Coordinates of C-alpha atoms and ligand atoms in Angstrom, one line a residue:
M114 CA 119.2 93.7 125.1
R115 CA 118.7 97.4 124.3
T116 CA 117.7 99.6 127.2
S117 CA 114.8 102.0 127.0
I118 CA 115.2 104.3 124.0
C119 CA 111.8 105.9 123.9
T120 CA 111.8 109.3 125.5
T121 CA 110.1 111.7 123.1
P122 CA 106.4 111.3 122.4
L123 CA 105.7 111.8 118.7
P124 CA 103.2 114.3 117.4
L125 CA 100.0 112.8 116.1
K126 CA 98.6 113.8 112.8
L127 CA 94.9 113.4 112.1
F128 CA 93.3 113.4 108.7
G129 CA 89.6 114.2 108.4
S130 CA 87.2 115.5 111.0
T131 CA 88.7 116.3 114.3
S132 CA 85.4 115.7 116.1
V133 CA 85.4 112.1 114.9
A134 CA 89.1 111.8 115.5
S135 CA 88.8 113.1 119.1
T136 CA 86.7 110.1 119.9
V137 CA 89.2 107.6 118.6
V138 CA 92.6 109.1 119.5
P139 CA 94.2 107.0 122.2
D140 CA 96.3 108.5 125.0
A141 CA 99.4 109.5 123.1
A142 CA 101.4 109.5 126.4
A143 CA 100.5 105.9 127.2
P144 CA 103.7 104.0 128.1
H145 CA 104.7 101.3 125.6
P146 CA 107.1 98.4 125.8
T147 CA 110.6 99.2 124.6
T148 CA 111.7 95.6 123.9
G149 CA 110.1 92.4 122.7
A150 CA 107.4 92.0 120.0
L151 CA 105.7 94.9 118.3
I152 CA 102.5 95.0 120.3
D153 CA 99.5 97.4 120.7
R154 CA 97.8 98.2 124.0
F155 CA 95.0 95.7 123.2
G156 CA 97.6 92.9 123.0
R157 CA 97.6 92.5 119.3
V158 CA 101.0 91.6 117.9
V159 CA 101.9 93.3 114.7
R160 CA 103.6 91.0 112.2
D161 CA 102.6 92.5 108.8
L162 CA 104.0 95.7 107.2
R163 CA 102.4 97.3 104.2
L164 CA 105.0 99.6 102.8
S165 CA 103.7 102.1 100.3
I166 CA 106.7 102.9 98.1
T167 CA 104.9 105.5 96.0
D168 CA 101.5 107.2 95.9
R169 CA 101.8 107.6 92.1
C170 CA 99.7 105.4 89.8
N171 CA 99.1 104.9 86.1
F172 CA 95.4 104.0 86.7
R173 CA 92.6 106.1 88.0
C174 CA 90.3 103.5 89.4
T175 CA 86.9 105.0 90.2
Y176 CA 86.9 103.6 93.7
C177 CA 90.4 105.0 94.4
L178 CA 91.6 108.1 92.6
T179 CA 90.1 111.1 90.8
P180 CA 90.7 111.4 87.1
D181 CA 92.9 114.5 87.7
A182 CA 94.8 112.9 90.7
R183 CA 97.6 115.0 92.1
F184 CA 100.6 113.2 93.6
L185 CA 103.2 114.1 96.2
A186 CA 106.2 116.2 95.4
T187 CA 109.3 114.1 95.1
S188 CA 110.8 115.7 98.2
D189 CA 107.8 114.8 100.2
R190 CA 108.0 111.1 99.2
L191 CA 110.4 108.8 101.1
S192 CA 113.5 108.3 99.1
T193 CA 114.7 104.8 98.1
A194 CA 117.3 104.9 100.9
E195 CA 114.6 106.0 103.4
L196 CA 112.2 103.3 102.4
I197 CA 114.9 100.6 102.8
R198 CA 115.9 102.0 106.2
V199 CA 112.3 101.9 107.4
G200 CA 112.0 98.3 106.2
R201 CA 115.2 97.4 108.0
V202 CA 114.0 98.8 111.3
F203 CA 110.6 97.1 111.0
A204 CA 112.4 93.8 110.3
R205 CA 114.4 94.0 113.5
L206 CA 111.1 94.6 115.3
G207 CA 109.9 91.1 114.4
I208 CA 107.8 91.9 111.3
E209 CA 107.5 88.7 109.4
R210 CA 105.6 89.7 106.3
L211 CA 106.2 92.6 104.0
R212 CA 103.7 93.7 101.4
V213 CA 105.1 96.3 99.0
T214 CA 102.3 98.5 97.7
G215 CA 101.3 102.0 96.6
G216 CA 99.9 103.8 94.6
E217 CA 101.2 101.5 91.9
P218 CA 104.5 100.1 93.2
S219 CA 105.7 98.9 89.8
V220 CA 106.0 102.5 88.5
H221 CA 108.7 103.1 91.1
P222 CA 112.0 103.4 89.2
D223 CA 113.9 101.7 92.0
L224 CA 111.6 98.8 92.6
I225 CA 114.3 96.2 92.0
E226 CA 116.7 97.9 94.4
I227 CA 114.0 98.1 97.1
L228 CA 113.0 94.5 96.7
S229 CA 116.6 93.3 96.6
A230 CA 117.4 95.2 99.8
L231 CA 114.4 94.2 101.8
S232 CA 113.5 90.7 100.6
P233 CA 116.2 88.9 102.6
L234 CA 114.9 90.5 105.8
F235 CA 111.4 89.0 105.8
H236 CA 109.9 85.6 105.8
D237 CA 107.4 86.6 103.1
V238 CA 107.6 89.4 100.6
S239 CA 104.6 90.1 98.4
M240 CA 103.4 93.0 96.2
T241 CA 100.0 94.3 95.2
T242 CA 100.0 95.6 91.7
N243 CA 97.5 96.6 89.0
G244 CA 99.5 94.3 86.7
S245 CA 99.8 96.8 83.9
L246 CA 103.6 96.6 83.9
L247 CA 103.8 92.8 84.4
D248 CA 105.3 90.8 81.6
D249 CA 107.7 87.9 81.3
D250 CA 110.7 90.2 81.8
S251 CA 109.4 92.2 84.7
A252 CA 108.0 89.1 86.4
R253 CA 111.4 87.4 86.2
A254 CA 113.2 90.5 87.4
W255 CA 110.9 90.9 90.4
K256 CA 111.4 87.2 91.3
A257 CA 115.1 87.5 91.0
A258 CA 115.1 90.5 93.3
G259 CA 113.4 88.3 96.0
L260 CA 109.7 89.0 95.5
R261 CA 107.9 85.9 96.5
R262 CA 104.4 86.5 95.2
V263 CA 102.1 89.0 93.7
T264 CA 98.5 90.0 94.1
I265 CA 97.0 91.5 91.0
S266 CA 93.9 93.7 90.9
I267 CA 91.4 92.9 88.3
D268 CA 87.9 94.3 88.7
S269 CA 86.3 92.9 85.5
L270 CA 87.2 90.6 82.6
D271 CA 84.9 92.5 80.3
P272 CA 87.2 94.8 78.3
A273 CA 84.9 97.8 78.3
R274 CA 84.1 97.6 82.0
F275 CA 87.7 97.0 82.9
Q276 CA 88.7 100.2 81.2
A277 CA 85.7 102.1 82.6
V278 CA 86.6 101.2 86.2
T279 CA 90.4 101.7 85.8
R280 CA 90.0 104.8 83.6
S281 CA 93.1 103.5 81.8
N282 CA 94.1 102.6 78.3
V283 CA 95.6 99.4 79.5
T284 CA 93.4 96.4 78.5
S285 CA 92.2 93.6 80.7
E286 CA 93.9 91.2 78.2
R287 CA 97.2 92.9 78.9
V288 CA 96.8 92.4 82.7
L289 CA 95.7 88.8 82.2
A290 CA 98.8 88.2 80.2
G291 CA 100.8 89.8 83.0
L292 CA 99.0 87.5 85.5
R293 CA 100.1 84.4 83.4
A294 CA 103.6 85.8 83.3
A295 CA 103.6 86.0 87.1
I296 CA 102.5 82.4 87.4
N297 CA 105.1 81.3 84.9
A298 CA 107.8 83.2 86.8
G299 CA 106.9 81.4 90.0
L300 CA 105.5 84.5 91.8
G301 CA 102.9 82.3 93.4
P302 CA 100.5 81.7 94.8
V303 CA 99.2 84.5 92.6
K304 CA 96.1 86.1 94.0
V305 CA 93.6 88.4 92.3
N306 CA 91.9 91.4 94.1
S307 CA 88.5 92.7 92.9
V308 CA 86.5 95.6 94.2
L309 CA 82.8 95.3 93.1
L310 CA 80.7 98.5 92.8
A311 CA 77.0 98.1 92.9
G312 CA 75.5 98.5 89.4
V313 CA 78.9 98.9 87.8
N314 CA 80.8 95.6 87.9
D315 CA 78.9 93.4 90.4
A316 CA 77.7 91.2 87.6
D317 CA 81.3 90.3 86.9
A318 CA 81.8 88.2 90.0
P319 CA 81.0 84.8 88.4
A320 CA 83.4 85.4 85.5
L321 CA 86.1 86.3 88.0
A322 CA 85.3 83.1 89.9
A323 CA 85.6 81.2 86.6
L324 CA 89.1 82.7 86.3
A325 CA 89.9 81.3 89.7
R326 CA 88.8 77.9 88.5
E327 CA 90.6 78.1 85.2
L328 CA 94.0 79.2 86.7
A329 CA 93.6 77.5 90.1
L330 CA 94.1 80.7 92.0
E331 CA 92.4 82.7 94.7
V332 CA 90.2 85.6 93.7
R333 CA 89.5 87.9 96.6
F334 CA 86.5 90.2 96.6
I335 CA 87.2 93.3 98.8
E336 CA 84.2 95.4 99.9
F337 CA 84.4 98.9 98.7
M338 CA 85.7 101.1 101.6
P339 CA 85.2 104.8 102.1
L340 CA 88.8 105.5 101.0
D341 CA 88.1 106.8 97.5
A342 CA 89.2 110.2 96.4
D343 CA 86.1 111.0 94.3
G344 CA 83.8 110.7 97.4
I345 CA 81.4 108.2 95.6
W346 CA 81.3 105.8 98.5
S347 CA 78.0 105.3 100.2
H348 CA 76.5 102.1 101.7
D349 CA 74.5 101.8 98.5
T350 CA 77.6 101.5 96.4
V351 CA 79.0 98.6 98.5
V352 CA 78.4 95.1 97.3
S353 CA 78.5 93.1 100.5
S354 CA 80.5 89.9 100.7
E355 CA 77.3 88.0 101.3
R356 CA 75.8 89.3 98.1
T357 CA 78.9 88.4 96.2
I358 CA 79.0 84.9 97.5
L359 CA 75.2 84.4 96.7
G360 CA 75.8 85.7 93.2
I361 CA 78.7 83.4 92.5
S362 CA 77.0 80.4 94.1
K363 CA 74.2 80.6 91.6
V364 CA 76.7 79.7 88.9
F365 CA 79.4 77.8 90.9
P366 CA 78.1 76.4 94.2
L367 CA 80.5 77.2 97.0
V368 CA 81.3 75.8 100.4
L369 CA 82.8 77.9 103.2
E370 CA 86.3 77.0 104.2
G371 CA 87.1 79.9 106.6
R372 CA 90.3 81.8 107.3
D373 CA 93.7 80.3 106.6
R374 CA 95.0 82.1 109.8
P375 CA 93.1 83.9 112.5
D376 CA 94.7 87.2 111.5
R377 CA 93.9 86.8 107.7
T378 CA 91.4 89.2 106.4
A379 CA 90.2 86.9 103.7
V380 CA 87.5 84.2 104.3
R381 CA 87.9 81.5 101.7
Y382 CA 85.3 79.5 99.9
R383 CA 86.0 76.4 97.7
F384 CA 84.0 75.1 94.8
V385 CA 81.6 72.3 95.6
D386 CA 82.3 70.5 92.4
G387 CA 86.0 70.1 93.5
A388 CA 87.4 72.5 90.9
E389 CA 90.7 74.0 91.8
G390 CA 91.0 77.6 92.9
S391 CA 89.0 79.5 95.4
V392 CA 87.1 82.7 96.0
S393 CA 87.6 84.8 99.2
T394 CA 85.8 87.7 100.7
I395 CA 87.3 90.6 102.6
A396 CA 84.6 92.4 104.4
P397 CA 85.8 95.4 106.4
V398 CA 82.5 97.2 105.9
S399 CA 79.9 94.4 106.7
T400 CA 82.1 92.3 109.1
P401 CA 85.1 94.3 110.5
F402 CA 88.0 92.1 111.6
C403 CA 89.8 94.6 113.8
A404 CA 90.2 92.3 116.8
E405 CA 92.6 90.0 115.0
C406 CA 94.4 92.8 113.0
S407 CA 98.2 92.2 112.8
R408 CA 99.0 95.0 110.3
V409 CA 100.7 98.4 110.2
R410 CA 101.2 100.6 107.2
V411 CA 103.8 103.2 106.3
T412 CA 102.6 105.8 103.8
A413 CA 104.7 107.0 100.8
D414 CA 105.3 110.3 102.6
G415 CA 106.6 108.6 105.7
F416 CA 103.7 108.3 108.2
I417 CA 103.1 105.3 110.3
R418 CA 99.4 104.4 109.9
P419 CA 98.5 101.6 112.4
C420 CA 94.8 101.3 111.3
L421 CA 93.6 101.7 107.7
L422 CA 90.2 102.9 108.7
T423 CA 91.0 105.4 111.5
N424 CA 92.7 108.6 110.7
A425 CA 95.6 108.7 113.2
E426 CA 99.1 108.8 111.8
W427 CA 102.5 109.3 113.3
P428 CA 105.3 111.0 111.3
L429 CA 108.6 109.2 110.6
R430 CA 110.0 111.3 107.8
E431 CA 111.5 114.1 110.0
L432 CA 113.2 111.4 112.1
L433 CA 114.6 109.9 108.9
R434 CA 116.0 113.2 107.8
D435 CA 117.2 114.9 111.0
G436 CA 120.0 112.5 111.9
S437 CA 117.9 110.4 114.4
S438 CA 119.2 106.9 115.1
D439 CA 117.6 103.6 114.2
D440 CA 116.7 103.3 117.9
A441 CA 114.7 106.5 117.7
I442 CA 112.9 105.2 114.6
E443 CA 112.2 102.0 116.4
C444 CA 110.8 104.0 119.3
A445 CA 108.5 106.0 117.0
I446 CA 107.2 102.8 115.5
R447 CA 106.6 101.2 118.9
H448 CA 104.8 104.3 120.1
A449 CA 102.5 104.4 117.0
V450 CA 101.7 100.7 117.1
W451 CA 101.1 100.8 120.9
N452 CA 98.5 103.5 120.3
K453 CA 96.8 101.7 117.5
D454 CA 93.1 102.2 117.6
A455 CA 90.8 99.3 118.6
G456 CA 89.2 99.3 115.2
G457 CA 87.9 101.1 112.1
A458 CA 84.2 101.1 112.7
L459 CA 84.5 104.8 113.6
R460 CA 85.9 105.6 110.2
L461 CA 82.9 104.0 108.7
S462 CA 80.6 106.2 110.8
A463 CA 82.8 109.2 109.8
A464 CA 82.2 108.3 106.2
R465 CA 78.4 108.3 106.8
S466 CA 78.6 111.7 108.3
G467 CA 80.7 113.1 105.5
A468 CA 84.0 113.4 107.3
R469 CA 86.8 112.0 105.1
G470 CA 90.4 111.3 105.7
R471 CA 93.2 110.1 103.4
T472 CA 92.5 107.9 100.4
M473 CA 93.6 104.3 99.8
S474 CA 96.2 105.3 97.2
A475 CA 97.7 107.9 99.6
I476 CA 97.7 105.4 102.5
G477 CA 98.9 102.3 100.6
G478 CA 96.5 99.4 100.1
Ligands
SAM681 N1 97.9 99.8 92.6 C1 97.9 98.6 93.2 C2 96.7 97.8 92.9 O1 95.7 98.4 92.5 O2 96.7 96.6 93.1 C3 98.3 98.5 94.7 C4 97.6 99.6 95.5 S1 95.9 99.5 95.7 C5 95.6 100.9 96.7 C6 95.7 98.1 96.7 C7 94.4 97.4 96.7 O3 93.4 98.3 97.3 C8 93.8 97.1 95.3 O4 93.5 95.7 95.3 C9 92.6 97.9 95.2 O5 91.6 97.3 94.5 C10 92.2 98.2 96.6 N2 91.4 99.4 96.8 C11 91.7 100.6 96.4 N3 90.8 101.5 96.8 C12 89.9 100.8 97.5 C13 88.7 101.1 98.2 N4 88.2 102.3 98.2 N5 88.0 100.1 98.8 C14 88.5 98.8 98.8 N6 89.6 98.5 98.2 C15 90.3 99.4 97.5
SF4_682 FE1 96.0 102.8 91.1 FE2 95.7 100.6 92.6 FE3 94.3 102.9 93.1 FE4 93.7 101.6 90.9 S1 93.5 100.8 93.1 S2 94.0 103.8 91.1 S3 95.7 100.8 90.3 S4 96.5 102.6 93.3

């Protein structure tokens, strides 16, 4: 067993309003375990890593990026070797599930190398993608590199609305073809993520539920969070999970099934008529699920972000570049996770008061 390796408290970086942050920052000097499971001071065991391999994206979704989005300089982004090293250290800390994300992870030139290096280390390796670069060849290559399953974001099946939301020339047909390629390549169970915006694409929920039935997959409706770069978020723009389920039920009656695991964010509903497939809701705005949270994120520029909705981050990049050992990296991770905030409700109140932090694409969804 390793002895205590954690001697240097890490600097804490805060994004957004310091007045809000000062109410949520835990005691950075709090002692944390140096062995055993990766655990926070509220007793939550962290088992899921979301690793953002790039902040770059070929879409400009209205709820995520600005049309003229600016991305990190290459030198500020973790290199492929650094990403792999971070993944390895998390694996030895007992992380079971890795989700590769971004930005758009499929635009990373070394995606295959990253997947090949990390997939043997985790029980489950998944990737969230906008599906624009998914076809038979890429799906097979990702599968061969060890990717187990994909979640594909599709916010509308209506061609015009799809392009209006994604602000991209890629068509919904193209992404649907990619989705079928992923199913054929065995990257399942394939899931679909949808973000509904009030008055924009909320009418599309039944059509997306029909897709779930047709292809026997899970379509997950995520409530719009105040993590957009354009600053369009307000409570009025959020379509609550309750509203989404009511809207779908008018067309396809649903019955509540619940969460697959207590730490799953998605609450699943099945179709009353016994059709295959399901719809799920992820409701961080209307029903925060912080008490069961098992996740930690690493941003593309190398910050540990224990909570999506609070602004505290701990830097890893310097440690990766200054000759620090893996034990020191492990210490930094343990420290950041130990100091994970109780929950993200404060970020939501920050959004109400106009204080904003990093965006979803910068954090890694
Ligand atoms: N580019 C990939 C994609 O879109 O699937 C992966 C990264 S994206 C940041 C991950 C997920 O976050 C997507 O399903 C996207 O719809 C969701 N997302 C982005 N911004 C969001 C926001 N402000 N609120 C809720 N979900 C958001
Ligand atoms: Fe890109 Fe995904 Fe953000 Fe859309 S949600 S802009 S695809 S990172």
